[in-house]
Coordinates of C-alpha atoms in Angstrom, one line a residue:
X1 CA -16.3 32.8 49.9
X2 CA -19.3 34.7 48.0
X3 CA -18.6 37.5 45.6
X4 CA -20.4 40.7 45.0
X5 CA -21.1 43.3 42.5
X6 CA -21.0 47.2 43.3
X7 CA -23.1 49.4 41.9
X8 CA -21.0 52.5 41.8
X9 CA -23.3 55.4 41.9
X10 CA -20.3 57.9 41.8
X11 CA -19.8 56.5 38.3
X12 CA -23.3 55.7 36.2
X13 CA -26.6 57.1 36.2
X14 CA -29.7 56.0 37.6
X15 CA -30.8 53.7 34.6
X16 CA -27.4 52.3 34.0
X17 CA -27.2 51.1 37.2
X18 CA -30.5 48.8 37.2
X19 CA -29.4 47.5 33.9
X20 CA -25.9 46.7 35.9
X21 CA -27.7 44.9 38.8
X22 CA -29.9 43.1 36.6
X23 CA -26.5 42.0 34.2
X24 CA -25.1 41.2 37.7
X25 CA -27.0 38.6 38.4
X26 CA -27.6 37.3 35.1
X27 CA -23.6 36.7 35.4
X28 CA -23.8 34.9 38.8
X29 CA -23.1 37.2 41.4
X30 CA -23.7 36.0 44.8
X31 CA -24.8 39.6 46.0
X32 CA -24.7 43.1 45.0
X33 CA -23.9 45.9 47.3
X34 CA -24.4 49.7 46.4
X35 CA -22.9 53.3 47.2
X36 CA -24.6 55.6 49.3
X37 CA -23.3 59.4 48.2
X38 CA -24.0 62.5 47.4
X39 CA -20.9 63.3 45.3
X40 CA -18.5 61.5 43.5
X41 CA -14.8 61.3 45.3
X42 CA -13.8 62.8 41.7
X43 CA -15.1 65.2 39.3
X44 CA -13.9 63.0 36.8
X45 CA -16.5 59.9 38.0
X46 CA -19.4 61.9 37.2
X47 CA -22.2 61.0 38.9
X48 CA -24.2 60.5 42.3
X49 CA -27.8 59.7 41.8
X50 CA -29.9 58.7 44.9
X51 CA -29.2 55.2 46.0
X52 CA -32.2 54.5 48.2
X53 CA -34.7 55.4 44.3
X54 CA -32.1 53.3 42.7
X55 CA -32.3 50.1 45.6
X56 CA -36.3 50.3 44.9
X57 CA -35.9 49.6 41.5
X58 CA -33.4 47.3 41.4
X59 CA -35.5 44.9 43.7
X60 CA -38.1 45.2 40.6
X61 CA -35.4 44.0 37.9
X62 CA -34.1 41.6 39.7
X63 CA -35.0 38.0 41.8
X64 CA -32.6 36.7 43.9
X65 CA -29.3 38.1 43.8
X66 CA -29.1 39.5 47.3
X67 CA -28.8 43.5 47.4
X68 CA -26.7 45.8 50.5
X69 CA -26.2 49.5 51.3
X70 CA -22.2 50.0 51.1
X71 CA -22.6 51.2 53.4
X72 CA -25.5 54.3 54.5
X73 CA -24.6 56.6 57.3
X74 CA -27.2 56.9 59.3
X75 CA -26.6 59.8 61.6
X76 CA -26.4 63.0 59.3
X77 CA -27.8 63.3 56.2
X78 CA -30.4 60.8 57.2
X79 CA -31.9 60.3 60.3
X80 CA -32.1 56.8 61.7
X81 CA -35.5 56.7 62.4
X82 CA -35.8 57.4 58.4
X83 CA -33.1 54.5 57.4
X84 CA -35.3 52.0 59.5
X85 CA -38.2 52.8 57.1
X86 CA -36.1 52.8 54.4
X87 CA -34.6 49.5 54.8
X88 CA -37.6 47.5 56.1
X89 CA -39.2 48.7 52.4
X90 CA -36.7 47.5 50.6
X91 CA -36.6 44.4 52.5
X92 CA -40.0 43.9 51.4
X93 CA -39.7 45.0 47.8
X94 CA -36.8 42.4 47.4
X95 CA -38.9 39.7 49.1
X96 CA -35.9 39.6 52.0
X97 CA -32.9 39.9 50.2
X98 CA -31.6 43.0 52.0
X99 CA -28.8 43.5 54.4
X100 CA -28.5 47.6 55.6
X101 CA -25.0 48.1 55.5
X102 CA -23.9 51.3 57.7
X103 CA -21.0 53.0 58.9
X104 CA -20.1 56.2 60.3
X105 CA -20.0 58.2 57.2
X106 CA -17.8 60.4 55.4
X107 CA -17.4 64.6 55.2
X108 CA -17.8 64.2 51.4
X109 CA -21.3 63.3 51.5
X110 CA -22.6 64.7 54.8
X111 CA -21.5 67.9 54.6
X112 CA -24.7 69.1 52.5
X113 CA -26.6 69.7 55.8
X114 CA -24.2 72.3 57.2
X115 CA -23.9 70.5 60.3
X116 CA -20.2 70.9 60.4
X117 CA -18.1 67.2 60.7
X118 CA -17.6 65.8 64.3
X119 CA -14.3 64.1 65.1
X120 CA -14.5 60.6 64.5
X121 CA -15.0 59.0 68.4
X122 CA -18.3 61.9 68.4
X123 CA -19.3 59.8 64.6
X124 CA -18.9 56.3 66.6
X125 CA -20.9 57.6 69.3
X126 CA -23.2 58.9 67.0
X127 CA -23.4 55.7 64.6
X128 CA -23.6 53.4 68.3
X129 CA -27.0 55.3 68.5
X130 CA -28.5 54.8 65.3
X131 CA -27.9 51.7 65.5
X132 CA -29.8 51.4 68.7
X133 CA -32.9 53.3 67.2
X134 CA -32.8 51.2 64.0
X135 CA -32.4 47.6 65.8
X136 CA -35.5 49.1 68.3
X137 CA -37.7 50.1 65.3
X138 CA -37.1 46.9 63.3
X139 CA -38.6 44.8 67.0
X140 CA -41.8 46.9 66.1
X141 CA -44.1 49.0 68.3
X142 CA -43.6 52.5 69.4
X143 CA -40.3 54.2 70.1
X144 CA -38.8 57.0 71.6
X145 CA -35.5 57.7 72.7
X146 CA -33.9 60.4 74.0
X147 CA -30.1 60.3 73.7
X148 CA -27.0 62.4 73.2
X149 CA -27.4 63.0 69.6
X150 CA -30.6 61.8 68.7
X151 CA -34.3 62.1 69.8
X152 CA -37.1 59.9 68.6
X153 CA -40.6 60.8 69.5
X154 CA -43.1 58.1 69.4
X155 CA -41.7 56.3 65.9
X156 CA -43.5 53.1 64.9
X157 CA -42.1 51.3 61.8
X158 CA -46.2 50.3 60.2
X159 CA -45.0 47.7 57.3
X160 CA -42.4 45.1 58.6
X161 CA -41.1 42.7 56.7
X162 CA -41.3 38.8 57.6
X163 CA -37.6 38.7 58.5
X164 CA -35.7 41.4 60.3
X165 CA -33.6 43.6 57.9
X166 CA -29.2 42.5 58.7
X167 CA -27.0 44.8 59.9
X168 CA -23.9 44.9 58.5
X169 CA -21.5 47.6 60.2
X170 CA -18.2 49.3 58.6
X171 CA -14.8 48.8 61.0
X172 CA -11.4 50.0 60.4
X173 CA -9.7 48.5 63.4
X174 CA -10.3 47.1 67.0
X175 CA -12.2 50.0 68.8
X176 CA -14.7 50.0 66.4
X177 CA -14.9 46.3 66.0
X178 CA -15.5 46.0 70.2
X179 CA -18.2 48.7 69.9
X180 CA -20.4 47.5 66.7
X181 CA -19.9 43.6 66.4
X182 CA -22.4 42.6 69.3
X183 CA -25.0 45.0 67.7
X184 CA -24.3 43.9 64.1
X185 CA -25.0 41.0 62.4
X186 CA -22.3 41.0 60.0
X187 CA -18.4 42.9 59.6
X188 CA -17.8 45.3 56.5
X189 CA -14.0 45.8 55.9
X190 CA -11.6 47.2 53.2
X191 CA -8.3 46.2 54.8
X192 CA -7.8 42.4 54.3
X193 CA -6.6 42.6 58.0
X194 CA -7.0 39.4 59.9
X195 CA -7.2 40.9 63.2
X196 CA -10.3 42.1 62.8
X197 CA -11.9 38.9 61.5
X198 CA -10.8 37.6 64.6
X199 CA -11.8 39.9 67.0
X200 CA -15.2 40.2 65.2
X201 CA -15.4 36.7 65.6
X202 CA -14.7 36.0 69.0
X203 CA -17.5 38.9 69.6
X204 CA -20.4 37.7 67.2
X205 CA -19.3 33.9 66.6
X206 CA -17.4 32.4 64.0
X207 CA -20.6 32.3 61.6
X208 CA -20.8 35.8 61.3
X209 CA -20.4 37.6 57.9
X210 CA -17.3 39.2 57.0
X211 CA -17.4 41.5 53.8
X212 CA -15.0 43.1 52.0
X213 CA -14.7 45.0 48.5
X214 CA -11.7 46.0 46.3
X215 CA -11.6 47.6 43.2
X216 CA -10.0 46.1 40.1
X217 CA -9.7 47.7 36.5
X218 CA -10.2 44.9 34.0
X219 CA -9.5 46.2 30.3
X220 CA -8.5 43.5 27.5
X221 CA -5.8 46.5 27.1
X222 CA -3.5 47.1 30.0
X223 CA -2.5 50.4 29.9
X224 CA -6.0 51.6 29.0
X225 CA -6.9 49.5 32.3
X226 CA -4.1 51.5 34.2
X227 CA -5.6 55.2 32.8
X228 CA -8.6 54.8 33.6
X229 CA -8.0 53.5 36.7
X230 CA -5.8 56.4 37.6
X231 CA -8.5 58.9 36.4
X232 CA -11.3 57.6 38.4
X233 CA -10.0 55.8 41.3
X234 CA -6.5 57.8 42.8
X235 CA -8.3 58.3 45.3
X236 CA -8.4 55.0 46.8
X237 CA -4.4 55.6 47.7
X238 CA -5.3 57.8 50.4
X239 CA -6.8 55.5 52.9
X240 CA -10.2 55.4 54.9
X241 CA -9.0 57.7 57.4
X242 CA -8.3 60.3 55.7
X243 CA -10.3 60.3 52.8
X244 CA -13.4 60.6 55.5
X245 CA -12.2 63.8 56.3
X246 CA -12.1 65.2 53.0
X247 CA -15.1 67.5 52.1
X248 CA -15.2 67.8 48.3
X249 CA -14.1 66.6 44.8
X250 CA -11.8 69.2 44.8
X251 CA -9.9 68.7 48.0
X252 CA -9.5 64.7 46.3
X253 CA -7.9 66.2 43.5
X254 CA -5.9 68.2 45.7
X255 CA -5.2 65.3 47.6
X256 CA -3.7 63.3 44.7
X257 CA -2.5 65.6 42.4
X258 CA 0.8 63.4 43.2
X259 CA 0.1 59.6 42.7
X260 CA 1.1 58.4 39.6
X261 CA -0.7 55.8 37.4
X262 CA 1.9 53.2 38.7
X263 CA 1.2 54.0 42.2
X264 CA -2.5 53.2 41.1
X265 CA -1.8 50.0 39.3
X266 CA 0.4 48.4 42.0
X267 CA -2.6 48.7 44.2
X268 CA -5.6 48.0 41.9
X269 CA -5.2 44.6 39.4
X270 CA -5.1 46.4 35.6
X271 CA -5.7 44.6 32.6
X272 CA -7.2 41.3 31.2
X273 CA -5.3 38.9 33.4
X274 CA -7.7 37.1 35.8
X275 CA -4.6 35.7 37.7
X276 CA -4.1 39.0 39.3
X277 CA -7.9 39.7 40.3
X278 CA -7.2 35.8 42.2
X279 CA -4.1 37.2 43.7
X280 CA -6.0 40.2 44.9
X281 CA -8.7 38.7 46.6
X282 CA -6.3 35.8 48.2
X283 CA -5.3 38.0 51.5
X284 CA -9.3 38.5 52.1
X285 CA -9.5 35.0 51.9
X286 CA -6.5 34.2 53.9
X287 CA -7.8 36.7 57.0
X288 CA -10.8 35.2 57.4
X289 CA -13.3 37.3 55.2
X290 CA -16.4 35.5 54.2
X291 CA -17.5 37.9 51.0
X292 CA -15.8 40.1 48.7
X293 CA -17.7 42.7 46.6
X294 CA -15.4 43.7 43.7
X295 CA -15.6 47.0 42.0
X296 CA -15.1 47.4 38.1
X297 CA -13.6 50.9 37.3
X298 CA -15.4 52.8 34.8
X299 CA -19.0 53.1 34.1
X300 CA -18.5 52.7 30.5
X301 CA -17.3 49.1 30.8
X302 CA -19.3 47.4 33.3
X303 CA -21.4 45.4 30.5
X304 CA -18.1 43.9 29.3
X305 CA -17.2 43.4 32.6
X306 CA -20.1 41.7 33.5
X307 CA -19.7 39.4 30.8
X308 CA -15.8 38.7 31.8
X309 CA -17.4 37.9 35.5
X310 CA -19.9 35.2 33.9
X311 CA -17.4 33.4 31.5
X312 CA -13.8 33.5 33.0
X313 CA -13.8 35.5 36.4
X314 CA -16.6 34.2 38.7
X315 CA -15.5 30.1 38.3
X316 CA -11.8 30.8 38.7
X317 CA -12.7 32.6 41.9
X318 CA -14.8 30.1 42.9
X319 CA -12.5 27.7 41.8
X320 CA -9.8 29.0 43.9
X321 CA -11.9 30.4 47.3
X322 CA -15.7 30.0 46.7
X323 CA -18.1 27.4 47.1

């Protein structure tokens, strides 16, 4: 397996966040994947600068560490004819170390454009054709298309980088998997469910990139691990499905004004032990999942983090699943 770093835009600013990536892969991170949002799931988080300013300057702090949208939706707040210019510009400000990570989006963040929020088979239909207009923009040349929910009129992408920008498309279960793995170059996942590694594979190949992420709250003091992951992450108990339906900070806190700090910590590892960070990645490793991106709670304590990853973390997890 490889292992990532997020940059968690719902919970630094923009300069923090460079300093992160670069700290990142001064510590040996594999890859280092980024939120796409326009607000924080919770008031308390704080923050939601723009990732595509912040992807642009991290390709200029950094030199290899390979860099992801996790993940961009493509079909509301952005159209896809502007996230295929987006993406092949990144791709050539990080000399081709970008994989565009999309996925069908979430009423938090695409709400702003008071386009009301489709039911999710109209947001796979819609995410089925931006993905089409992307992929056709990255061959070159002019495109239109005319389609259910889209139109293109004569787009032509004029700066294209040497090697075609990776897809890398969100699933949640085997609909979604049958629709998006032949157009995709690579599976993003948060459930360490091994059916869909399999299906994705017998669709795109065995070799096919399987990514994950999972949170984890490390803190050389436990309880101060659990609080903070409580504060800032409760909202990770609620599940894909319906936090995509949820349209503010508020209706989160609404939403978990009931889940205790131990409901939070039996879910998220807490604390200083690496042990349970290794146990916590084992069913991703188990179902098939190629990378896992890992997620420190807490803005505040990503440089001690960081240092954590380099010295202790990153070999035990190699040690245990990694090359």
């Amino acid at each position: 397996m490889r292992f990532g770093y997020t940059l968690m835009t719902e919970q630094a600013g923009p300069n923090d966040l460079v300093d992160f990536a670069s700290g990142a892969e001064q510590a040996g991170f594999d890859f280092s994947v980024m939120s796409d949002h326009y607000f924080p799931w919770l008031a308390e988080q704080g923050h939601s600068p723009y990732a595509w300013s912040l992807l642009g300057a991290v390709t200029q702090r950094t030199e290899a560490i390979e860099l992801m949208s996790y993940v961009t939706c493509p079909t509301m707040r952005y159209h896809p004819a502007v996230v295929a210019q987006k993406a092949t510009t990144i791709q050539l400000l990080s000399k081709n170390r970008f994989t565009l990570g999309l996925g069908a989006g979430e009423n938090l963040n695409e709400h702003v454009v008071g386009r009301g929020w489709p039911p999710v088979n109209v947001r796979h239909d819609m995410l089925t054709e931006a993905i089409n207009i992307i992929s056709s923009l990255f061959e070159g040349g002019y495109v239109n298309y005319r389609g259910e929910h889209f139109c293109v009129d004569s787009a032509k992408l004029w700066d294209l980088p040497e090697r075609t920008v990776p897809i890398a498309t969100a699933v949640s279960g085997p609909q979604s998997v049958g629709r998006f793995a032949l157009a995709s170059d690579a599976m993003i996942a948060t459930d360490p469910d091994p059916q869909l590694a399999m299906l994705w594979d017998r669709r795109a190949g065995p070799r096919a990139r399987k990514i994950a992420q999972f949170p984890v709250s490390w803190d050389t003091d436990a309880d101060r691990a659990k609080e903070r992951a409580h504060s800032q992450f409760r909202w990770f108990a609620g599940g894909w499905k319906v936090n995509a339906e949820l349209p503010g900070p508020a209706g989160f806190t609404a939403a978990t004004s009931y889940v205790r700090k131990a409901d939070v910590a039996e879910r998220i590892p807490c604390g200083p032990d690496v042990s349970t960070i290794i146990e916590a990645a084992r069913p991703f490793a188990e179902s098939g999942f190629s990378d896992i991106a890992l997620v420190q709670i807490g803005g505040s304590t990503q440089r001690d983090f960081l240092r954590f990853a380099e010295t202790e973390l990153l070999p035990e997890l190699r040690a245990a699943y990694g090359h």
